[in-house]
């Protein structure tokens, strides 16, 4: 095979949407939740799901190529280690995230997003992503369920640094339903964390969080674009600013700067892109451009944004995962 033929095959594989749609179908149908530890015959699985047996069999047999299921000669379906992540009861589950079809359909007008400057999600659905999600209680709950699961995985590699750096009273800004808050409280006996987000999001914070950590967690409903609560030693913004273009991100940072005391620190948990050259994290930058109109940034871009808000970049700590901790102070 010539090098040109190999490149043709490589690009064709990159363009293939079938693998993502297989994972979507498995997730939205709840296939993995119906597969017990000992496996289940294909016909029984179809009956349990109320699915067409022939079409479900084709879906499951194709899913073997993605290494999420195994189907034996007896047509009994078993989950692989990867397939277990499609179960709704699995720590770090991807089921809710992969079931979100609106994120897939938003990519349709992506080229127009590049030319017009409007997010592809808004072009596809007629409203910005957070506005649309906020109007549907069920979609809002599903979105924050997968954000919570995602937070538990994304921030874990930075946990040792955060536990050492955070002061006793921590403000988890835009903390969703508490993925980061739960990580901090679960690995410290002294930290107190106040979580803030929009009222409809704070209402979804599991009550068990406060029951497990009595006296050490509080919630405050607030819109960060309108102001930030004062009086905390450490402020943390986890994967918030990448949702916004520079103008709105600067507005939030400026609010943080006003709220911070002289000894306070603000820690951004974000991707820090390489200044030049290939960087796989730039795929995240394209996601932000398409979905929210935001962006991922390099260290120099973070420093410039901080300076515009009256803050200085003190340190960039790179963890073992895809995120870094960007420490800002006065």
mmCIF file of N, CA, C and O in Angstrom, residues 155-254:
data_model
loop_
_atom_site.group_PDB
_atom_site.id
_atom_site.type_symbol
_atom_site.label_atom_id
_atom_site.label_comp_id
_atom_site.label_asym_id
_atom_site.label_seq_id
_atom_site.Cartn_x
_atom_site.Cartn_y
_atom_site.Cartn_z
ATOM 1 N N UNK A 155 -10.604 16.520 37.481
ATOM 2 C CA UNK A 155 -9.884 17.254 38.520
ATOM 3 C C UNK A 155 -9.060 16.352 39.438
ATOM 4 O O UNK A 155 -8.226 16.839 40.184
ATOM 5 N N UNK A 156 -9.302 15.066 39.382
ATOM 6 C CA UNK A 156 -8.593 14.158 40.289
ATOM 7 C C UNK A 156 -7.072 14.261 40.188
ATOM 8 O O UNK A 156 -6.380 14.275 41.218
ATOM 9 N N UNK A 157 -6.481 14.343 38.979
ATOM 10 C CA UNK A 157 -5.012 14.450 38.914
ATOM 11 C C UNK A 157 -4.463 15.712 39.569
ATOM 12 O O UNK A 157 -3.290 15.748 39.951
ATOM 13 N N UNK A 158 -5.289 16.751 39.710
ATOM 14 C CA UNK A 158 -4.836 18.005 40.323
ATOM 15 C C UNK A 158 -5.136 18.067 41.821
ATOM 16 O O UNK A 158 -4.784 19.044 42.483
ATOM 17 N N UNK A 159 -5.754 17.024 42.354
ATOM 18 C CA UNK A 159 -6.205 17.045 43.743
ATOM 19 C C UNK A 159 -5.062 17.258 44.734
ATOM 20 O O UNK A 159 -5.196 18.085 45.646
ATOM 21 N N UNK A 160 -3.918 16.548 44.625
ATOM 22 C CA UNK A 160 -2.833 16.788 45.598
ATOM 23 C C UNK A 160 -2.387 18.252 45.630
ATOM 24 O O UNK A 160 -2.156 18.817 46.707
ATOM 25 N N UNK A 161 -2.279 18.866 44.452
ATOM 26 C CA UNK A 161 -1.884 20.272 44.400
ATOM 27 C C UNK A 161 -2.940 21.151 45.057
ATOM 28 O O UNK A 161 -2.611 22.060 45.840
ATOM 29 N N UNK A 162 -4.206 20.886 44.775
ATOM 30 C CA UNK A 162 -5.286 21.703 45.339
ATOM 31 C C UNK A 162 -5.355 21.578 46.852
ATOM 32 O O UNK A 162 -5.544 22.580 47.559
ATOM 33 N N UNK A 163 -5.196 20.370 47.354
ATOM 34 C CA UNK A 163 -5.274 20.170 48.801
ATOM 35 C C UNK A 163 -4.146 20.904 49.521
ATOM 36 O O UNK A 163 -4.308 21.396 50.634
ATOM 37 N N UNK A 164 -3.001 20.988 48.876
ATOM 38 C CA UNK A 164 -1.857 21.695 49.484
ATOM 39 C C UNK A 164 -2.009 23.202 49.362
ATOM 40 O O UNK A 164 -1.596 23.953 50.246
ATOM 41 N N UNK A 165 -2.631 23.655 48.279
ATOM 42 C CA UNK A 165 -2.651 25.091 47.980
ATOM 43 C C UNK A 165 -3.863 25.814 48.576
ATOM 44 O O UNK A 165 -3.784 26.996 48.921
ATOM 45 N N UNK A 166 -4.980 25.106 48.682
ATOM 46 C CA UNK A 166 -6.216 25.777 49.099
ATOM 47 C C UNK A 166 -6.168 26.195 50.561
ATOM 48 O O UNK A 166 -5.719 25.434 51.419
ATOM 49 N N UNK A 167 -6.672 27.389 50.812
ATOM 50 C CA UNK A 167 -6.830 27.861 52.186
ATOM 51 C C UNK A 167 -8.043 27.176 52.804
ATOM 52 O O UNK A 167 -8.774 26.442 52.146
ATOM 53 N N UNK A 168 -8.271 27.426 54.104
ATOM 54 C CA UNK A 168 -9.320 26.719 54.826
ATOM 55 C C UNK A 168 -10.715 26.913 54.269
ATOM 56 O O UNK A 168 -11.524 26.000 54.252
ATOM 57 N N UNK A 169 -11.033 28.135 53.803
ATOM 58 C CA UNK A 169 -12.346 28.437 53.245
ATOM 59 C C UNK A 169 -12.219 28.595 51.738
ATOM 60 O O UNK A 169 -11.559 29.519 51.249
ATOM 61 N N UNK A 170 -12.867 27.699 50.998
ATOM 62 C CA UNK A 170 -12.757 27.655 49.538
ATOM 63 C C UNK A 170 -14.097 28.008 48.909
ATOM 64 O O UNK A 170 -15.148 27.541 49.355
ATOM 65 N N UNK A 171 -14.056 28.830 47.875
ATOM 66 C CA UNK A 171 -15.247 29.132 47.097
ATOM 67 C C UNK A 171 -15.128 28.432 45.746
ATOM 68 O O UNK A 171 -14.233 28.732 44.950
ATOM 69 N N UNK A 172 -16.012 27.444 45.500
ATOM 70 C CA UNK A 172 -16.064 26.716 44.237
ATOM 71 C C UNK A 172 -17.016 27.467 43.320
ATOM 72 O O UNK A 172 -18.229 27.297 43.381
ATOM 73 N N UNK A 173 -16.448 28.303 42.466
ATOM 74 C CA UNK A 173 -17.241 29.198 41.622
ATOM 75 C C UNK A 173 -17.748 28.471 40.376
ATOM 76 O O UNK A 173 -16.973 27.837 39.667
ATOM 77 N N UNK A 174 -19.050 28.585 40.123
ATOM 78 C CA UNK A 174 -19.613 27.899 38.966
ATOM 79 C C UNK A 174 -19.411 26.401 39.076
ATOM 80 O O UNK A 174 -19.148 25.720 38.085
ATOM 81 N N UNK A 175 -19.575 25.879 40.283
ATOM 82 C CA UNK A 175 -19.222 24.491 40.582
ATOM 83 C C UNK A 175 -20.245 23.455 40.185
ATOM 84 O O UNK A 175 -20.110 22.286 40.561
ATOM 85 N N UNK A 176 -21.279 23.848 39.442
ATOM 86 C CA UNK A 176 -22.268 22.874 38.992
ATOM 87 C C UNK A 176 -22.960 22.210 40.168
ATOM 88 O O UNK A 176 -23.391 22.859 41.123
ATOM 89 N N UNK A 177 -23.057 20.887 40.120
ATOM 90 C CA UNK A 177 -23.710 20.150 41.200
ATOM 91 C C UNK A 177 -22.716 19.515 42.162
ATOM 92 O O UNK A 177 -23.075 18.622 42.929
ATOM 93 N N UNK A 178 -21.450 19.967 42.106
ATOM 94 C CA UNK A 178 -20.540 19.635 43.191
ATOM 95 C C UNK A 178 -19.494 18.574 42.953
ATOM 96 O O UNK A 178 -18.979 18.012 43.919
ATOM 97 N N UNK A 179 -19.133 18.299 41.709
ATOM 98 C CA UNK A 179 -18.099 17.297 41.458
ATOM 99 C C UNK A 179 -16.769 17.654 42.101
ATOM 100 O O UNK A 179 -16.162 16.843 42.810
ATOM 101 N N UNK A 180 -16.299 18.889 41.888
ATOM 102 C CA UNK A 180 -15.042 19.335 42.484
ATOM 103 C C UNK A 180 -15.173 19.481 43.994
ATOM 104 O O UNK A 180 -14.285 19.074 44.752
ATOM 105 N N UNK A 181 -16.278 20.051 44.443
ATOM 106 C CA UNK A 181 -16.511 20.211 45.877
ATOM 107 C C UNK A 181 -16.427 18.867 46.590
ATOM 108 O O UNK A 181 -15.802 18.737 47.651
ATOM 109 N N UNK A 182 -17.051 17.853 46.021
ATOM 110 C CA UNK A 182 -17.033 16.529 46.628
ATOM 111 C C UNK A 182 -15.629 15.950 46.692
ATOM 112 O O UNK A 182 -15.243 15.328 47.682
ATOM 113 N N UNK A 183 -14.847 16.161 45.640
ATOM 114 C CA UNK A 183 -13.458 15.689 45.656
ATOM 115 C C UNK A 183 -12.674 16.341 46.790
ATOM 116 O O UNK A 183 -11.947 15.667 47.530
ATOM 117 N N UNK A 184 -12.796 17.652 46.930
ATOM 118 C CA UNK A 184 -12.049 18.377 47.967
ATOM 119 C C UNK A 184 -12.455 17.935 49.364
ATOM 120 O O UNK A 184 -11.607 17.654 50.221
ATOM 121 N N UNK A 185 -13.758 17.860 49.603
ATOM 122 C CA UNK A 185 -14.239 17.486 50.933
ATOM 123 C C UNK A 185 -13.910 16.038 51.270
ATOM 124 O O UNK A 185 -13.616 15.708 52.425
ATOM 125 N N UNK A 186 -13.951 15.174 50.252
ATOM 126 C CA UNK A 186 -13.714 13.761 50.496
ATOM 127 C C UNK A 186 -12.266 13.419 50.796
ATOM 128 O O UNK A 186 -11.979 12.339 51.311
ATOM 129 N N UNK A 187 -11.353 14.345 50.505
ATOM 130 C CA UNK A 187 -9.926 14.071 50.716
ATOM 131 C C UNK A 187 -9.293 15.035 51.712
ATOM 132 O O UNK A 187 -8.071 15.120 51.817
ATOM 133 N N UNK A 188 -10.111 15.779 52.422
ATOM 134 C CA UNK A 188 -9.619 16.677 53.462
ATOM 135 C C UNK A 188 -10.596 16.668 54.629
ATOM 136 O O UNK A 188 -11.816 16.591 54.426
ATOM 137 N N UNK A 189 -10.068 16.747 55.827
ATOM 138 C CA UNK A 189 -10.933 16.807 57.008
ATOM 139 C C UNK A 189 -11.065 18.228 57.542
ATOM 140 O O UNK A 189 -11.789 18.465 58.507
ATOM 141 N N UNK A 190 -10.374 19.178 56.914
ATOM 142 C CA UNK A 190 -10.351 20.541 57.445
ATOM 143 C C UNK A 190 -10.965 21.576 56.504
ATOM 144 O O UNK A 190 -11.478 22.595 56.967
ATOM 145 N N UNK A 191 -10.894 21.341 55.190
ATOM 146 C CA UNK A 191 -11.403 22.333 54.255
ATOM 147 C C UNK A 191 -12.905 22.539 54.408
ATOM 148 O O UNK A 191 -13.652 21.601 54.670
ATOM 149 N N UNK A 192 -13.326 23.785 54.238
ATOM 150 C CA UNK A 192 -14.732 24.124 54.111
ATOM 151 C C UNK A 192 -14.937 24.695 52.712
ATOM 152 O O UNK A 192 -14.150 25.523 52.257
ATOM 153 N N UNK A 193 -15.983 24.245 52.046
ATOM 154 C CA UNK A 193 -16.202 24.640 50.657
ATOM 155 C C UNK A 193 -17.601 25.212 50.489
ATOM 156 O O UNK A 193 -18.591 24.626 50.949
ATOM 157 N N UNK A 194 -17.670 26.360 49.851
ATOM 158 C CA UNK A 194 -18.945 26.945 49.461
ATOM 159 C C UNK A 194 -19.050 26.862 47.944
ATOM 160 O O UNK A 194 -18.175 27.329 47.228
ATOM 161 N N UNK A 195 -20.119 26.243 47.487
ATOM 162 C CA UNK A 195 -20.340 26.048 46.056
ATOM 163 C C UNK A 195 -21.350 27.076 45.574
ATOM 164 O O UNK A 195 -22.389 27.277 46.199
ATOM 165 N N UNK A 196 -21.039 27.742 44.464
ATOM 166 C CA UNK A 196 -21.979 28.700 43.908
ATOM 167 C C UNK A 196 -22.219 28.422 42.440
ATOM 168 O O UNK A 196 -21.316 28.039 41.706
ATOM 169 N N UNK A 197 -23.456 28.577 42.028
ATOM 170 C CA UNK A 197 -23.855 28.460 40.628
ATOM 171 C C UNK A 197 -25.233 29.095 40.498
ATOM 172 O O UNK A 197 -25.771 29.622 41.480
ATOM 173 N N UNK A 198 -25.803 29.041 39.316
ATOM 174 C CA UNK A 198 -27.130 29.606 39.108
ATOM 175 C C UNK A 198 -28.158 28.890 39.990
ATOM 176 O O UNK A 198 -27.964 27.715 40.328
ATOM 177 N N UNK A 199 -29.243 29.553 40.362
ATOM 178 C CA UNK A 199 -30.224 28.947 41.282
ATOM 179 C C UNK A 199 -30.741 27.592 40.816
ATOM 180 O O UNK A 199 -30.859 26.659 41.617
ATOM 181 N N UNK A 200 -31.042 27.458 39.521
ATOM 182 C CA UNK A 200 -31.595 26.192 39.033
ATOM 183 C C UNK A 200 -30.567 25.059 39.059
ATOM 184 O O UNK A 200 -30.933 23.878 39.097
ATOM 185 N N UNK A 201 -29.289 25.420 39.067
ATOM 186 C CA UNK A 201 -28.232 24.404 39.144
ATOM 187 C C UNK A 201 -27.976 24.014 40.593
ATOM 188 O O UNK A 201 -27.886 22.835 40.941
ATOM 189 N N UNK A 202 -27.878 25.007 41.465
ATOM 190 C CA UNK A 202 -27.672 24.741 42.891
ATOM 191 C C UNK A 202 -28.787 23.853 43.446
ATOM 192 O O UNK A 202 -28.553 23.006 44.317
ATOM 193 N N UNK A 203 -29.978 24.011 42.901
ATOM 194 C CA UNK A 203 -31.113 23.199 43.360
ATOM 195 C C UNK A 203 -30.915 21.713 43.076
ATOM 196 O O UNK A 203 -31.563 20.866 43.688
ATOM 197 N N UNK A 204 -29.998 21.378 42.164
ATOM 198 C CA UNK A 204 -29.740 19.985 41.796
ATOM 199 C C UNK A 204 -28.600 19.347 42.590
ATOM 200 O O UNK A 204 -28.312 18.163 42.421
ATOM 201 N N UNK A 205 -27.947 20.122 43.462
ATOM 202 C CA UNK A 205 -26.847 19.564 44.264
ATOM 203 C C UNK A 205 -27.393 18.462 45.168
ATOM 204 O O UNK A 205 -28.364 18.687 45.909
ATOM 205 N N UNK A 206 -26.815 17.266 45.133
ATOM 206 C CA UNK A 206 -27.343 16.163 45.957
ATOM 207 C C UNK A 206 -27.322 16.496 47.443
ATOM 208 O O UNK A 206 -26.313 16.975 47.968
ATOM 209 N N UNK A 207 -28.424 16.232 48.123
ATOM 210 C CA UNK A 207 -28.485 16.501 49.553
ATOM 211 C C UNK A 207 -27.502 15.672 50.352
ATOM 212 O O UNK A 207 -27.069 16.081 51.441
ATOM 213 N N UNK A 208 -27.114 14.523 49.818
ATOM 214 C CA UNK A 208 -26.177 13.649 50.535
ATOM 215 C C UNK A 208 -24.813 14.297 50.702
ATOM 216 O O UNK A 208 -24.054 13.930 51.600
ATOM 217 N N UNK A 209 -24.487 15.290 49.853
ATOM 218 C CA UNK A 209 -23.192 15.961 49.974
ATOM 219 C C UNK A 209 -23.073 16.644 51.336
ATOM 220 O O UNK A 209 -22.063 16.506 52.031
ATOM 221 N N UNK A 210 -24.108 17.366 51.731
ATOM 222 C CA UNK A 210 -24.102 18.035 53.036
ATOM 223 C C UNK A 210 -24.195 17.036 54.174
ATOM 224 O O UNK A 210 -23.599 17.233 55.242
ATOM 225 N N UNK A 211 -24.928 15.936 53.970
ATOM 226 C CA UNK A 211 -25.058 14.931 55.031
ATOM 227 C C UNK A 211 -23.735 14.215 55.287
ATOM 228 O O UNK A 211 -23.429 13.885 56.438
ATOM 229 N N UNK A 212 -22.959 14.008 54.253
ATOM 230 C CA UNK A 212 -21.670 13.330 54.432
ATOM 231 C C UNK A 212 -20.616 14.240 55.037
ATOM 232 O O UNK A 212 -19.666 13.764 55.653
ATOM 233 N N UNK A 213 -20.775 15.554 54.834
ATOM 234 C CA UNK A 213 -19.761 16.505 55.314
ATOM 235 C C UNK A 213 -20.442 17.614 56.115
ATOM 236 O O UNK A 213 -20.406 18.789 55.722
ATOM 237 N N UNK A 214 -21.044 17.279 57.252
ATOM 238 C CA UNK A 214 -21.802 18.268 58.023
ATOM 239 C C UNK A 214 -20.932 19.438 58.464
ATOM 240 O O UNK A 214 -19.813 19.249 58.949
ATOM 241 N N UNK A 215 -21.455 20.633 58.246
ATOM 242 C CA UNK A 215 -20.762 21.838 58.691
ATOM 243 C C UNK A 215 -19.622 22.279 57.809
ATOM 244 O O UNK A 215 -18.975 23.295 58.082
ATOM 245 N N UNK A 216 -19.346 21.530 56.729
ATOM 246 C CA UNK A 216 -18.184 21.887 55.894
ATOM 247 C C UNK A 216 -18.560 22.251 54.460
ATOM 248 O O UNK A 216 -17.684 22.522 53.652
ATOM 249 N N UNK A 217 -19.844 22.257 54.139
ATOM 250 C CA UNK A 217 -20.241 22.601 52.778
ATOM 251 C C UNK A 217 -21.476 23.482 52.823
ATOM 252 O O UNK A 217 -22.361 23.303 53.662
ATOM 253 N N UNK A 218 -21.478 24.469 51.931
ATOM 254 C CA UNK A 218 -22.630 25.364 51.805
ATOM 255 C C UNK A 218 -22.836 25.653 50.327
ATOM 256 O O UNK A 218 -21.916 25.489 49.514
ATOM 257 N N UNK A 219 -24.028 26.074 49.972
ATOM 258 C CA UNK A 219 -24.310 26.455 48.594
ATOM 259 C C UNK A 219 -24.869 27.868 48.568
ATOM 260 O O UNK A 219 -25.593 28.286 49.469
ATOM 261 N N UNK A 220 -24.505 28.607 47.521
ATOM 262 C CA UNK A 220 -24.974 29.973 47.336
ATOM 263 C C UNK A 220 -25.386 30.128 45.873
ATOM 264 O O UNK A 220 -24.591 29.833 44.970
ATOM 265 N N UNK A 221 -26.598 30.566 45.633
ATOM 266 C CA UNK A 221 -27.056 30.813 44.269
ATOM 267 C C UNK A 221 -26.549 32.180 43.814
ATOM 268 O O UNK A 221 -26.762 33.186 44.500
ATOM 269 N N UNK A 222 -25.848 32.202 42.682
ATOM 270 C CA UNK A 222 -25.308 33.462 42.181
ATOM 271 C C UNK A 222 -24.952 33.314 40.705
ATOM 272 O O UNK A 222 -24.678 32.218 40.228
ATOM 273 N N UNK A 223 -24.970 34.436 40.003
ATOM 274 C CA UNK A 223 -24.536 34.503 38.607
ATOM 275 C C UNK A 223 -23.179 35.186 38.593
ATOM 276 O O UNK A 223 -23.067 36.376 38.931
ATOM 277 N N UNK A 224 -22.136 34.466 38.229
ATOM 278 C CA UNK A 224 -20.781 35.003 38.288
ATOM 279 C C UNK A 224 -20.605 36.217 37.382
ATOM 280 O O UNK A 224 -19.696 37.026 37.613
ATOM 281 N N UNK A 225 -21.444 36.330 36.383
ATOM 282 C CA UNK A 225 -21.329 37.482 35.486
ATOM 283 C C UNK A 225 -21.804 38.768 36.158
ATOM 284 O O UNK A 225 -21.525 39.868 35.674
ATOM 285 N N UNK A 226 -22.518 38.616 37.280
ATOM 286 C CA UNK A 226 -23.042 39.786 37.989
ATOM 287 C C UNK A 226 -22.245 40.123 39.244
ATOM 288 O O UNK A 226 -22.380 41.216 39.789
ATOM 289 N N UNK A 227 -21.423 39.201 39.721
ATOM 290 C CA UNK A 227 -20.631 39.459 40.911
ATOM 291 C C UNK A 227 -20.209 38.174 41.597
ATOM 292 O O UNK A 227 -20.770 37.098 41.347
ATOM 293 N N UNK A 228 -19.203 38.279 42.458
ATOM 294 C CA UNK A 228 -18.610 37.123 43.136
ATOM 295 C C UNK A 228 -18.621 37.377 44.644
ATOM 296 O O UNK A 228 -18.259 38.472 45.095
ATOM 297 N N UNK A 229 -19.038 36.408 45.458
ATOM 298 C CA UNK A 229 -19.041 36.584 46.919
ATOM 299 C C UNK A 229 -17.642 36.878 47.458
ATOM 300 O O UNK A 229 -16.644 36.333 46.972
ATOM 301 N N UNK A 230 -17.570 37.708 48.478
ATOM 302 C CA UNK A 230 -16.290 38.109 49.071
ATOM 303 C C UNK A 230 -15.974 37.265 50.301
ATOM 304 O O UNK A 230 -16.834 36.578 50.853
ATOM 305 N N UNK A 231 -14.702 37.318 50.716
ATOM 306 C CA UNK A 231 -14.319 36.794 52.014
ATOM 307 C C UNK A 231 -13.740 35.395 52.046
ATOM 308 O O UNK A 231 -13.710 34.767 53.107
ATOM 309 N N UNK A 232 -13.235 34.887 50.935
ATOM 310 C CA UNK A 232 -12.703 33.527 50.901
ATOM 311 C C UNK A 232 -11.196 33.550 50.629
ATOM 312 O O UNK A 232 -10.688 34.406 49.901
ATOM 313 N N UNK A 233 -10.498 32.595 51.218
ATOM 314 C CA UNK A 233 -9.050 32.529 51.040
ATOM 315 C C UNK A 233 -8.657 32.026 49.667
ATOM 316 O O UNK A 233 -7.689 32.492 49.070
ATOM 317 N N UNK A 234 -9.425 31.059 49.157
ATOM 318 C CA UNK A 234 -9.152 30.500 47.840
ATOM 319 C C UNK A 234 -10.432 30.469 47.026
ATOM 320 O O UNK A 234 -11.472 29.993 47.491
ATOM 321 N N UNK A 235 -10.333 30.971 45.825
ATOM 322 C CA UNK A 235 -11.420 30.880 44.857
ATOM 323 C C UNK A 235 -10.975 29.916 43.759
ATOM 324 O O UNK A 235 -9.835 29.983 43.293
ATOM 325 N N UNK A 236 -11.866 29.026 43.359
ATOM 326 C CA UNK A 236 -11.545 28.067 42.306
ATOM 327 C C UNK A 236 -12.580 28.184 41.197
ATOM 328 O O UNK A 236 -13.788 28.156 41.446
ATOM 329 N N UNK A 237 -12.094 28.319 39.974
ATOM 330 C CA UNK A 237 -12.942 28.315 38.790
ATOM 331 C C UNK A 237 -12.574 27.078 37.976
ATOM 332 O O UNK A 237 -11.537 27.046 37.309
ATOM 333 N N UNK A 238 -13.390 26.053 38.058
ATOM 334 C CA UNK A 238 -13.102 24.804 37.366
ATOM 335 C C UNK A 238 -13.801 24.721 36.024
ATOM 336 O O UNK A 238 -15.026 24.604 35.967
ATOM 337 N N UNK A 239 -13.045 24.800 34.946
ATOM 338 C CA UNK A 239 -13.592 24.657 33.586
ATOM 339 C C UNK A 239 -14.763 25.599 33.343
ATOM 340 O O UNK A 239 -15.791 25.215 32.786
ATOM 341 N N UNK A 240 -14.603 26.839 33.765
ATOM 342 C CA UNK A 240 -15.644 27.852 33.575
ATOM 343 C C UNK A 240 -15.245 28.843 32.482
ATOM 344 O O UNK A 240 -15.994 29.082 31.532
ATOM 345 N N UNK A 241 -14.055 29.399 32.584
ATOM 346 C CA UNK A 241 -13.677 30.485 31.673
ATOM 347 C C UNK A 241 -13.518 30.022 30.237
ATOM 348 O O UNK A 241 -13.673 30.820 29.305
ATOM 349 N N UNK A 242 -13.226 28.730 30.038
ATOM 350 C CA UNK A 242 -13.105 28.267 28.649
ATOM 351 C C UNK A 242 -14.454 28.259 27.929
ATOM 352 O O UNK A 242 -14.507 28.128 26.703
ATOM 353 N N UNK A 243 -15.545 28.408 28.676
ATOM 354 C CA UNK A 243 -16.874 28.483 28.068
ATOM 355 C C UNK A 243 -17.135 29.836 27.408
ATOM 356 O O UNK A 243 -18.115 29.972 26.667
ATOM 357 N N UNK A 244 -16.268 30.811 27.678
ATOM 358 C CA UNK A 244 -16.569 32.189 27.281
ATOM 359 C C UNK A 244 -15.452 32.797 26.446
ATOM 360 O O UNK A 244 -14.273 32.548 26.685
ATOM 361 N N UNK A 245 -15.830 33.662 25.479
ATOM 362 C CA UNK A 245 -14.801 34.452 24.788
ATOM 363 C C UNK A 245 -14.188 35.465 25.747
ATOM 364 O O UNK A 245 -14.666 35.646 26.878
ATOM 365 N N UNK A 246 -13.143 36.127 25.301
ATOM 366 C CA UNK A 246 -12.356 36.973 26.203
ATOM 367 C C UNK A 246 -13.177 38.032 26.924
ATOM 368 O O UNK A 246 -12.970 38.294 28.117
ATOM 369 N N UNK A 247 -14.115 38.671 26.240
ATOM 370 C CA UNK A 247 -14.873 39.771 26.854
ATOM 371 C C UNK A 247 -15.645 39.301 28.086
ATOM 372 O O UNK A 247 -15.583 39.925 29.154
ATOM 373 N N UNK A 248 -16.360 38.170 27.947
ATOM 374 C CA UNK A 248 -17.135 37.657 29.082
ATOM 375 C C UNK A 248 -16.232 37.031 30.137
ATOM 376 O O UNK A 248 -16.499 37.134 31.339
ATOM 377 N N UNK A 249 -15.162 36.353 29.711
ATOM 378 C CA UNK A 249 -14.226 35.772 30.669
ATOM 379 C C UNK A 249 -13.582 36.861 31.512
ATOM 380 O O UNK A 249 -13.401 36.701 32.728
ATOM 381 N N UNK A 250 -13.249 37.985 30.885
ATOM 382 C CA UNK A 250 -12.656 39.109 31.612
ATOM 383 C C UNK A 250 -13.645 39.680 32.620
ATOM 384 O O UNK A 250 -13.257 40.059 33.734
ATOM 385 N N UNK A 251 -14.912 39.710 32.267
ATOM 386 C CA UNK A 251 -15.933 40.218 33.198
ATOM 387 C C UNK A 251 -15.976 39.355 34.460
ATOM 388 O O UNK A 251 -16.056 39.864 35.587
ATOM 389 N N UNK A 252 -15.917 38.035 34.297
ATOM 390 C CA UNK A 252 -15.926 37.134 35.447
ATOM 391 C C UNK A 252 -14.650 37.287 36.259
ATOM 392 O O UNK A 252 -14.688 37.360 37.500
ATOM 393 N N UNK A 253 -13.510 37.350 35.578
ATOM 394 C CA UNK A 253 -12.230 37.513 36.286
ATOM 395 C C UNK A 253 -12.185 38.824 37.059
ATOM 396 O O UNK A 253 -11.657 38.882 38.177
ATOM 397 N N UNK A 254 -12.718 39.874 36.479
ATOM 398 C CA UNK A 254 -12.724 41.171 37.165
ATOM 399 C C UNK A 254 -13.582 41.105 38.429
ATOM 400 O O UNK A 254 -13.222 41.663 39.476
#
